[in-house]
Amino acid sequence: MSLKLYTNKESRGIVVEWLFQELNIDYERIEVAYYTEMKAPEFLHLNPFGKVPVLVDEKTVIYELGAICTYLADKYAEKGLAPSINDPKRGLYYRWLFMMAGPWEAACVDKNLGLKVADEQKMFVGYGSYDDAYTALIQGLSEAEPYLCGGQFTAADICVGAMLLWQDKMGEIQPHPILERYLNTLRQRESLKLGMPMLAS
Ligand SMILES: N[C@@H](CCC(=O)N[C@@H](CS)C(=O)NCC(=O)O)C(=O)O
């Protein structure tokens, strides 16, 4: 089988499994143990960070969740999980994917670690402050109709949605009716129930 997903059932690799449900294609799933297999030389050769998920497509090795999802959505463009290359919605699609992997994740990790950004430091910090990132998130979600790129469900909904569903379940994100409306839309997708059942309810 040409597509191999190195993952762990308790990792963000489950997000790729949600995407695979939407794509409805076969892949080989390889479970990698934390601490041991993930830090072994053979695995570090694939991903020097020693983290999952990693997708291998023939000789191409892709790590970073956002990169994996974007790659798969484009490789199987006929499945409609990405706006086409000339569609202006592609800009929105990229904005969400990069925002989630960059400023949003950094803001949340720093918050969980108890790191506080002083007002005078905000200009050096890509996300400004957690409150700025949250405001941007809610403002963006208020424009979802019902998905991030309008009527088309895309890989951005999978990357963004999985993160937000997880944070909501863990009580790590301040509730908001706009957030709840978006998450409830995602919870109705059959692929979520199959790919990431723990986040479907
Ligand atoms: N930036 C990476 C982060 C990957 C990551 O943090 N993976 C965690 C699981 S969710 C991991 O493999 N941790 C194992 C370790 O650091 O030892 C991505 O988005 O793919």
Short mmCIF file of N, CA and C and ligand atoms in Angstrom, two decimals, residues 8 10-13 34-35 38-39 43 47 49-53 63-66 68 101 105, ligand 1:
data_model
loop_
_atom_site.label_atom_id
_atom_site.label_comp_id
_atom_site.label_asym_id
_atom_site.label_seq_id
_atom_site.Cartn_x
_atom_site.Cartn_y
_atom_site.Cartn_z
N ASN A 8 -0.33 7.28 16.71
CA ASN A 8 -0.61 6.65 17.99
C ASN A 8 -2.06 6.96 18.30
N GLU A 10 -3.54 7.71 20.80
CA GLU A 10 -3.76 8.84 21.72
C GLU A 10 -2.94 10.04 21.26
N SER A 11 -3.09 10.38 20.01
CA SER A 11 -2.33 11.52 19.47
C SER A 11 -3.20 12.25 18.46
N ARG A 12 -2.70 13.36 17.97
CA ARG A 12 -3.42 14.11 16.94
C ARG A 12 -3.46 13.36 15.61
N GLY A 13 -2.79 12.21 15.56
CA GLY A 13 -2.90 11.36 14.37
C GLY A 13 -4.35 10.98 14.08
N TYR A 34 4.76 5.70 22.28
CA TYR A 34 5.41 6.88 22.86
C TYR A 34 6.69 6.46 23.58
N TYR A 35 7.64 7.35 23.69
CA TYR A 35 8.89 7.22 24.46
C TYR A 35 9.90 6.25 23.85
N MET A 38 8.96 5.93 19.20
CA MET A 38 8.95 7.30 18.63
C MET A 38 10.33 7.94 18.69
N LYS A 39 11.18 7.46 19.61
CA LYS A 39 12.50 8.07 19.77
C LYS A 39 13.61 7.14 19.23
N PHE A 43 12.69 5.73 13.48
CA PHE A 43 11.58 6.70 13.41
C PHE A 43 12.11 8.13 13.33
N ASN A 47 11.02 11.39 11.15
CA ASN A 47 10.67 12.68 11.75
C ASN A 47 11.65 12.98 12.88
N PHE A 49 11.75 15.19 14.91
CA PHE A 49 11.11 15.65 16.15
C PHE A 49 10.70 14.46 17.03
N GLY A 50 10.65 13.27 16.45
CA GLY A 50 10.23 12.09 17.23
C GLY A 50 8.79 12.19 17.63
N LYS A 51 7.94 12.69 16.72
CA LYS A 51 6.52 12.88 17.03
C LYS A 51 5.66 12.33 15.90
N VAL A 52 4.42 12.02 16.24
CA VAL A 52 3.45 11.61 15.23
C VAL A 52 2.41 12.72 15.10
N PRO A 53 1.67 12.76 13.98
CA PRO A 53 1.64 11.80 12.88
C PRO A 53 2.73 12.07 11.82
N TYR A 63 5.69 15.22 7.76
CA TYR A 63 5.24 15.39 9.14
C TYR A 63 4.65 16.78 9.27
N GLU A 64 3.99 17.07 10.36
CA GLU A 64 3.16 18.24 10.62
C GLU A 64 1.73 17.94 10.14
N LEU A 65 0.85 17.91 11.13
CA LEU A 65 -0.54 17.57 10.86
C LEU A 65 -1.16 18.40 9.72
N GLY A 66 -0.96 19.71 9.78
CA GLY A 66 -1.56 20.58 8.76
C GLY A 66 -1.04 20.24 7.37
N ILE A 68 0.10 17.32 6.36
CA ILE A 68 -0.43 16.01 5.95
C ILE A 68 -1.86 16.17 5.41
N ALA A 101 -2.36 26.02 13.02
CA ALA A 101 -1.06 25.39 13.30
C ALA A 101 -0.07 26.39 13.91
N GLU A 105 -2.34 27.48 18.05
CA GLU A 105 -1.71 26.44 18.88
C GLU A 105 -0.70 27.06 19.84
N1 LIG B 1 3.59 20.16 15.22
C1 LIG B 1 3.32 18.74 15.21
C2 LIG B 1 3.16 18.30 16.64
C3 LIG B 1 3.08 16.79 16.74
C4 LIG B 1 2.95 16.36 18.20
O1 LIG B 1 3.11 17.16 19.12
N2 LIG B 1 2.65 15.06 18.39
C5 LIG B 1 2.57 14.52 19.72
C6 LIG B 1 1.28 13.72 19.84
S1 LIG B 1 -0.16 14.74 19.68
C7 LIG B 1 3.72 13.54 19.91
O2 LIG B 1 3.98 12.74 19.03
N3 LIG B 1 4.43 13.60 21.05
C8 LIG B 1 5.42 12.63 21.36
C9 LIG B 1 6.67 13.20 21.96
O3 LIG B 1 6.88 14.41 21.88
O4 LIG B 1 7.44 12.42 22.50
C10 LIG B 1 2.08 18.45 14.37
O5 LIG B 1 1.16 19.29 14.33
O6 LIG B 1 2.02 17.40 13.73
#
